[in-house]
Tab-separated table of C-alpha atoms in Angstrom:
chain	number	residue	atom	x	y	z
A	1	MET	CA	142.284	79.148	141.140
A	2	VAL	CA	144.858	79.873	143.839
A	3	LEU	CA	146.052	82.904	141.900
A	4	MET	CA	142.522	84.297	141.989
A	5	VAL	CA	142.067	83.723	145.725
A	6	MET	CA	145.402	84.950	147.082
A	7	PRO	CA	145.036	88.630	146.101
A	8	ALA	CA	141.722	88.771	147.979
A	9	HIS	CA	143.380	87.278	151.055
A	10	GLU	CA	146.121	89.888	150.857
A	11	THR	CA	143.613	92.714	150.463
A	12	TRP	CA	141.715	91.726	153.586
A	13	MET	CA	144.927	91.070	155.518
A	14	ARG	CA	146.138	94.570	154.675
A	15	LEU	CA	142.957	95.906	156.217
A	16	ALA	CA	143.603	93.789	159.304
A	17	LEU	CA	147.158	95.141	159.476
A	18	ARG	CA	145.806	98.674	159.307
A	19	GLU	CA	143.591	97.864	162.283
A	20	ALA	CA	146.551	96.345	164.144
A	21	ARG	CA	148.669	99.467	163.684
A	22	ARG	CA	146.122	101.415	165.720
A	23	GLY	CA	147.337	99.491	168.759
A	24	VAL	CA	151.083	100.064	168.339
A	25	GLY	CA	152.400	101.651	171.532
A	26	ARG	CA	149.223	100.853	173.481
A	27	THR	CA	149.106	97.092	174.003
A	28	SER	CA	152.426	96.193	175.660
A	29	PRO	CA	153.307	93.667	176.909
A	30	ASN	CA	150.784	92.204	174.475
A	31	PRO	CA	151.302	92.386	170.705
A	32	ALA	CA	149.342	94.725	168.457
A	33	VAL	CA	146.792	92.676	166.523
A	34	GLY	CA	144.040	93.428	164.035
A	35	ALA	CA	141.144	91.309	162.772
A	36	VAL	CA	138.606	91.506	159.946
A	37	ILE	CA	135.487	89.383	159.355
A	38	VAL	CA	134.377	88.786	155.756
A	39	SER	CA	131.218	87.042	154.580
A	40	ALA	CA	131.217	84.010	152.276
A	41	ARG	CA	130.278	86.413	149.466
A	42	GLY	CA	133.303	88.615	150.104
A	43	ARG	CA	131.599	91.434	152.003
A	44	LEU	CA	133.156	93.171	155.004
A	45	LEU	CA	131.115	92.395	158.105
A	46	ALA	CA	133.220	93.759	160.969
A	47	LYS	CA	136.738	94.667	162.077
A	48	GLY	CA	138.549	95.197	165.363
A	49	TRP	CA	141.896	95.729	167.053
A	50	HIS	CA	143.436	94.943	170.413
A	51	ARG	CA	143.305	98.164	172.443
A	52	ALA	CA	145.281	97.352	175.602
A	53	ALA	CA	146.569	94.451	177.690
A	54	GLY	CA	143.692	92.985	179.670
A	55	LEU	CA	141.059	94.113	177.171
A	56	ALA	CA	139.465	91.994	174.465
A	57	HIS	CA	141.744	90.661	171.753
A	58	ALA	CA	141.246	91.769	168.165
A	59	GLU	CA	139.229	88.696	167.151
A	60	ILE	CA	136.759	89.224	169.992
A	61	GLU	CA	136.539	92.961	169.234
A	62	ALA	CA	135.672	92.183	165.618
A	63	MET	CA	133.002	89.666	166.638
A	64	ARG	CA	131.484	92.218	169.000
A	65	HIS	CA	131.105	94.603	166.065
A	66	LEU	CA	129.008	92.160	164.047
A	67	ARG	CA	125.412	93.317	163.624
A	68	ARG	CA	124.339	89.816	164.657
A	69	ALA	CA	126.525	87.114	166.186
A	70	ALA	CA	125.069	84.568	163.743
A	71	LEU	CA	126.799	86.344	160.856
A	72	ALA	CA	130.078	84.726	161.933
A	73	ARG	CA	128.782	81.296	160.927
A	74	GLY	CA	130.349	80.354	157.605
A	75	ALA	CA	132.375	83.589	157.415
A	76	THR	CA	136.152	84.094	157.145
A	77	LEU	CA	138.198	85.641	159.929
A	78	TYR	CA	141.403	87.455	158.965
A	79	VAL	CA	143.780	88.019	161.870
A	80	THR	CA	147.334	89.377	161.802
A	81	LEU	CA	148.626	87.004	164.519
A	82	GLU	CA	147.793	83.406	165.333
A	83	PRO	CA	144.799	83.359	167.734
A	84	CYS	CA	145.750	82.643	171.334
A	85	SER	CA	145.059	79.153	172.663
A	86	THR	CA	145.824	79.553	176.380
A	87	HIS	CA	144.233	81.339	179.316
A	88	GLY	CA	145.864	84.659	180.252
A	89	ARG	CA	144.092	87.839	181.268
A	90	THR	CA	141.384	86.777	178.824
A	91	ALA	CA	139.941	83.450	177.669
A	92	PRO	CA	141.497	81.743	174.618
A	93	CYS	CA	140.356	83.315	171.354
A	94	VAL	CA	140.473	79.905	169.663
A	95	ASP	CA	137.520	78.740	171.782
A	96	ALA	CA	135.427	81.768	170.808
A	97	ILE	CA	136.304	81.365	167.117
A	98	ILE	CA	135.251	77.713	167.122
A	99	ALA	CA	132.033	78.457	168.998
A	100	ALA	CA	131.155	81.274	166.566
A	101	GLY	CA	131.148	78.860	163.624
A	102	PHE	CA	133.711	80.442	161.289
A	103	ALA	CA	134.389	78.422	158.154
A	104	ARG	CA	137.902	79.752	157.592
A	105	VAL	CA	140.651	81.582	159.505
A	106	VAL	CA	143.372	83.382	157.554
A	107	VAL	CA	146.465	84.248	159.615
A	108	GLY	CA	149.399	86.600	159.082
A	109	ALA	CA	152.145	85.556	161.523
A	110	THR	CA	152.291	82.536	163.810
A	111	ASP	CA	152.713	82.990	167.559
A	112	PRO	CA	156.435	83.730	168.186
A	113	ASN	CA	156.301	82.065	171.606
A	114	PRO	CA	157.929	78.638	171.064
A	115	ALA	CA	155.640	77.155	173.707
A	116	HIS	CA	152.506	78.161	171.777
A	117	ALA	CA	153.541	78.478	168.136
A	118	GLY	CA	151.127	76.620	165.869
A	119	ARG	CA	148.971	75.327	168.736
A	120	GLY	CA	146.057	77.645	167.994
A	121	LEU	CA	146.144	76.756	164.300
A	122	GLY	CA	146.107	73.049	165.150
A	123	LEU	CA	143.081	73.438	167.419
A	124	LEU	CA	141.196	75.293	164.706
A	125	ARG	CA	141.960	72.598	162.127
A	126	ARG	CA	140.867	69.823	164.494
A	127	ALA	CA	137.574	71.668	164.907
A	128	GLY	CA	137.039	71.459	161.141
A	129	ILE	CA	137.926	75.075	160.350
A	130	GLU	CA	140.011	75.747	157.261
A	131	VAL	CA	143.234	77.526	158.212
A	132	ILE	CA	145.347	79.542	155.767
A	133	PRO	CA	148.558	80.808	157.438
A	134	GLY	CA	151.379	83.040	156.249
A	135	ILE	CA	149.460	85.759	154.405
A	136	LEU	CA	151.673	88.886	154.447
A	137	GLU	CA	153.638	87.105	157.157
A	138	GLY	CA	156.659	89.413	156.944
A	139	GLU	CA	154.612	92.562	157.478
A	140	ALA	CA	152.590	90.956	160.247
A	141	ALA	CA	155.706	89.788	162.109
A	142	ALA	CA	157.529	93.110	161.685
A	143	LEU	CA	154.609	94.919	163.290
A	144	ASN	CA	155.499	93.306	166.632
A	145	GLY	CA	159.291	93.166	166.521
A	146	ALA	CA	159.591	94.219	170.162
A	147	PHE	CA	157.086	91.650	171.415
A	148	ASN	CA	158.694	88.936	169.301
A	149	LYS	CA	162.106	89.490	170.889
A	150	TRP	CA	160.774	89.879	174.430
A	151	ILE	CA	158.552	86.788	174.415
A	152	VAL	CA	161.455	84.604	173.243
A	153	THR	CA	164.418	86.107	175.164
A	154	GLY	CA	162.869	88.059	178.032
A	155	LEU	CA	164.787	91.131	176.833
A	156	PRO	CA	163.323	94.317	175.357
A	157	LEU	CA	164.054	95.458	171.826
A	158	VAL	CA	166.662	98.235	172.076
A	159	ILE	CA	166.591	101.262	169.779
A	160	ALA	CA	169.489	103.722	169.804
A	161	LYS	CA	168.248	107.219	169.022
A	162	CYS	CA	170.159	110.457	168.709
A	163	ALA	CA	170.396	113.691	166.771
A	164	LEU	CA	173.861	114.352	165.388
A	165	SER	CA	175.713	116.631	163.013
A	166	LEU	CA	177.304	115.661	159.718
A	167	ASP	CA	180.603	115.181	161.558
A	168	ALA	CA	178.910	112.945	164.170
A	169	ARG	CA	178.898	115.473	167.002
A	170	ILE	CA	176.043	116.083	169.439
A	171	ALA	CA	177.025	119.236	171.352
A	172	ARG	CA	176.593	122.821	170.165
A	173	ARG	CA	178.761	125.592	171.510
A	174	THR	CA	177.407	127.704	174.349
A	175	GLY	CA	174.899	130.225	173.066
A	176	GLU	CA	174.097	128.369	169.832
A	177	GLY	CA	170.894	126.831	171.124
A	178	GLN	CA	169.974	123.435	172.523
A	179	TRP	CA	168.649	121.621	169.456
A	180	LEU	CA	170.552	119.995	166.631
A	181	SER	CA	167.537	118.620	164.794
A	182	GLY	CA	164.720	120.747	163.415
A	183	GLU	CA	161.135	120.988	164.573
A	184	ALA	CA	159.872	118.341	162.131
A	185	ALA	CA	162.463	115.849	163.360
A	186	ARG	CA	161.552	116.566	166.966
A	187	ARG	CA	157.883	115.885	166.206
A	188	ASP	CA	158.892	112.634	164.545
A	189	ALA	CA	160.939	111.679	167.614
A	190	HIS	CA	157.860	112.116	169.804
A	191	ARG	CA	155.964	109.694	167.589
A	192	LEU	CA	158.812	107.237	168.129
A	193	ARG	CA	158.597	107.730	171.895
A	194	ALA	CA	154.888	106.973	171.718
A	195	ARG	CA	155.660	103.503	170.318
A	196	VAL	CA	158.094	102.327	173.031
A	197	ASP	CA	157.707	101.174	176.618
A	198	ALA	CA	160.703	102.974	178.114
A	199	ILE	CA	163.173	105.788	177.402
A	200	LEU	CA	166.647	105.428	178.892
A	201	ILE	CA	169.390	107.987	179.531
A	202	GLY	CA	172.574	108.301	181.574
A	203	ALA	CA	173.011	110.540	184.597
A	204	GLY	CA	175.174	112.960	182.610
A	205	THR	CA	172.313	113.699	180.227
A	206	LEU	CA	169.966	114.231	183.157
A	207	ARG	CA	172.330	116.745	184.778
A	208	ALA	CA	173.186	118.571	181.566
A	209	ASP	CA	169.775	118.792	179.886
A	210	ASP	CA	167.130	118.183	182.584
A	211	PRO	CA	164.996	116.437	179.938
A	212	ARG	CA	161.319	115.652	180.292
A	213	LEU	CA	161.365	112.444	178.227
A	214	THR	CA	157.622	112.781	177.708
A	215	VAL	CA	155.433	112.130	174.691
A	216	ARG	CA	154.144	115.450	173.398
A	217	GLY	CA	152.058	116.395	170.391
A	218	VAL	CA	150.832	112.843	169.798
A	219	GLY	CA	147.088	112.460	170.184
A	220	GLY	CA	144.939	109.474	170.970
A	221	GLY	CA	145.626	108.856	174.650
A	222	VAL	CA	149.119	107.378	174.237
A	223	ARG	CA	150.549	106.303	177.580
A	224	GLN	CA	153.741	107.785	178.982
A	225	PRO	CA	156.730	105.412	178.648
A	226	TRP	CA	158.861	104.587	181.670
A	227	ARG	CA	161.781	106.992	182.105
A	228	VAL	CA	164.957	105.187	183.108
A	229	VAL	CA	168.150	106.780	184.445
A	230	LEU	CA	171.484	105.013	184.884
A	231	THR	CA	173.807	106.438	187.514
A	232	ARG	CA	177.056	105.370	189.144
A	233	SER	CA	177.066	107.735	192.104
A	234	GLY	CA	173.341	108.016	192.725
A	235	GLN	CA	173.837	111.769	193.160
A	236	LEU	CA	171.094	113.142	190.949
A	237	PRO	CA	169.448	116.582	191.153
A	238	ALA	CA	166.295	116.222	193.232
A	239	HIS	CA	164.686	119.143	191.381
A	240	ALA	CA	165.003	117.459	187.961
A	241	ARG	CA	161.775	117.287	186.020
A	242	LEU	CA	161.875	113.485	185.911
A	243	PHE	CA	161.435	113.510	189.704
A	244	THR	CA	158.984	116.394	190.077
A	245	ASP	CA	156.553	116.467	187.138
A	246	GLU	CA	153.187	114.719	186.808
A	247	HIS	CA	154.865	111.563	185.469
A	248	ARG	CA	157.385	111.205	188.303
A	249	GLU	CA	155.926	107.792	189.240
A	250	ARG	CA	157.010	106.605	185.788
A	251	THR	CA	160.710	107.261	186.546
A	252	LEU	CA	163.123	104.465	187.481
A	253	VAL	CA	166.714	104.952	188.690
A	254	PHE	CA	169.320	102.182	188.531
A	255	LYS	CA	172.523	102.748	190.522
A	256	LYS	CA	175.774	100.938	189.713
A	257	ARG	CA	174.033	98.450	187.428
A	258	PRO	CA	175.438	97.351	184.063
A	259	LEU	CA	173.198	98.224	181.146
A	260	ALA	CA	172.672	94.555	180.289
A	261	ALA	CA	171.392	93.863	183.816
A	262	VAL	CA	169.078	96.865	183.650
A	263	LEU	CA	167.585	95.643	180.383
A	264	ARG	CA	167.031	92.213	181.897
A	265	GLU	CA	165.218	93.795	184.852
A	266	LEU	CA	163.083	95.934	182.548
A	267	GLY	CA	162.161	92.807	180.599
A	268	ARG	CA	161.015	91.168	183.843
A	269	ARG	CA	158.789	94.194	184.407
A	270	GLY	CA	157.070	93.631	181.061
A	271	VAL	CA	158.978	96.297	179.154
A	272	THR	CA	159.251	95.051	175.574
A	273	SER	CA	161.037	98.034	173.983
A	274	VAL	CA	163.604	100.582	175.176
A	275	LEU	CA	164.656	103.781	173.435
A	276	ILE	CA	168.172	104.859	174.458
A	277	GLU	CA	168.398	108.632	174.037
A	278	GLY	CA	171.831	109.282	175.447
A	279	GLY	CA	174.300	110.385	176.139
A	280	ALA	CA	177.364	109.359	174.219
A	281	GLN	CA	178.715	107.173	177.037
A	282	THR	CA	175.457	105.269	177.474
A	283	LEU	CA	175.045	104.779	173.745
A	284	GLY	CA	178.671	103.651	173.507
A	285	GLU	CA	178.172	101.022	176.207
A	286	ALA	CA	175.045	99.768	174.454
A	287	PHE	CA	176.892	99.297	171.165
A	288	ASP	CA	180.046	97.891	172.777
A	289	ARG	CA	178.001	95.256	174.629
A	290	GLY	CA	176.054	94.286	171.515
A	291	LEU	CA	172.747	95.346	173.066
A	292	VAL	CA	171.361	97.563	170.290
A	293	ASP	CA	168.873	96.096	167.823
A	294	ARG	CA	167.950	99.182	165.781
A	295	VAL	CA	169.114	102.740	165.165
A	296	HIS	CA	167.091	105.889	164.704
A	297	PHE	CA	169.504	108.719	163.869
A	298	TYR	CA	168.522	112.244	162.858
A	299	VAL	CA	171.399	113.785	160.893
A	300	ALA	CA	171.304	117.588	160.870
A	301	PRO	CA	172.943	119.730	158.141
A	302	LEU	CA	175.552	121.047	160.566
A	303	LEU	CA	179.304	120.828	161.128
A	304	LEU	CA	180.024	121.306	164.813
A	305	GLY	CA	183.559	120.104	165.471
A	306	GLY	CA	184.677	119.570	169.021
A	307	PRO	CA	185.742	116.469	170.932
A	308	VAL	CA	182.328	114.987	171.878
A	309	ALA	CA	181.292	112.265	169.435
A	310	ALA	CA	177.676	111.108	169.231
A	311	ILE	CA	178.615	107.548	170.170
A	312	GLY	CA	181.255	106.836	172.782
A	313	GLY	CA	182.841	103.507	173.580
A	314	ARG	CA	185.340	101.487	171.589
A	315	GLY	CA	183.398	101.444	168.298
A	316	GLY	CA	184.000	99.087	165.418
A	317	GLY	CA	182.342	95.881	164.335
A	318	VAL	CA	178.868	97.407	163.961
A	319	GLU	CA	177.063	97.496	160.636
A	320	ILE	CA	173.629	98.963	159.886
A	321	VAL	CA	171.660	96.698	157.565
A	322	ASP	CA	168.329	97.298	155.834
A	323	ALA	CA	169.228	100.977	156.099
A	324	ARG	CA	166.462	103.400	155.187
A	325	TYR	CA	166.772	107.138	154.692
A	326	ARG	CA	163.974	109.667	154.896
A	327	ARG	CA	163.997	113.437	154.800
A	328	VAL	CA	162.321	114.965	157.855
A	329	GLY	CA	162.239	118.723	157.467
A	330	GLU	CA	165.850	119.805	156.959
A	331	ASP	CA	167.225	116.632	158.562
A	332	ILE	CA	167.830	113.119	157.265
A	333	LEU	CA	166.498	110.216	159.309
A	334	LEU	CA	168.540	107.011	159.145
A	335	THR	CA	166.877	103.859	160.440
A	336	GLY	CA	168.060	100.273	160.228
A	337	GLU	CA	168.864	97.049	162.012
A	338	VAL	CA	172.181	96.464	163.791
A	339	ARG	CA	174.478	93.670	162.729
A	340	ARG	CA	177.629	93.163	164.762
A	341	ASP	CA	180.880	91.573	163.572
A	342	GLY	CA	179.291	90.311	160.383
A	343	LYS	CA	176.605	88.285	162.226
């Protein structure tokens, strides 16, 4: 009998995960969550997703989309993350679920916050609601990797991103153009920017490239990430676009601060994910200090030569695990998790 029921649970949870993905890049510092309501006869009644911090959680959104509130009685709620059990910007979802009269709640991942993990599930069980946890748990947890790290450690998830040549160089010769990666890779990089809370560079990159660090070509009202600049001297060009464009209020400058301290401060500000875009010195410090969690490297079919390597610092002791490769236009995208010194 279990073998007959489980595939149905997975099917509905996949639909809930699809709803949750609509919130990626929009909900920070909250996690992205999706919910689906299914009748006792196995018919879809409603679905919802968490749209932004301070707005209704996915479970409440789904209940609001029911044709009649009474339809929740005896139904099954599928939710990608354990329902919240404490007061925050909104009331606890557990209370609303119990009051609605659901017969069963099927959960993907448990709450990663050690102070709350399992509490919501316990409250539901004590109210007489059947609880089935751990359905597609790996996928549900991976959806909120940044939130999971931040809520436990107070630090943002750090992604190292760069475009580099086959010989690991990042600088073209004068007159050869600015870009290493192709147009398709640059579009993909903007989609990555749309999923993070902050983009970080060093002062050298600001002076050399005058980057915008904006999200472009991504629809759906994605918010602009914070733009963070590290500088030793504090002598930055006042005319730089980061200080003069329409997003200038989203620019932060840290003077004479170690990268680790900056990340801690960003975590205190509710930043759950940081994309380090350069340059080589900043990326090198991030790797040397063991601060990088993931890589996102676009490898272009070029041989550039020259002395400037893509990653500065001492190097060594860093391994990319769960490596994945994908062709993006003429470039190859390498993504993976960072493991340092065999740990």
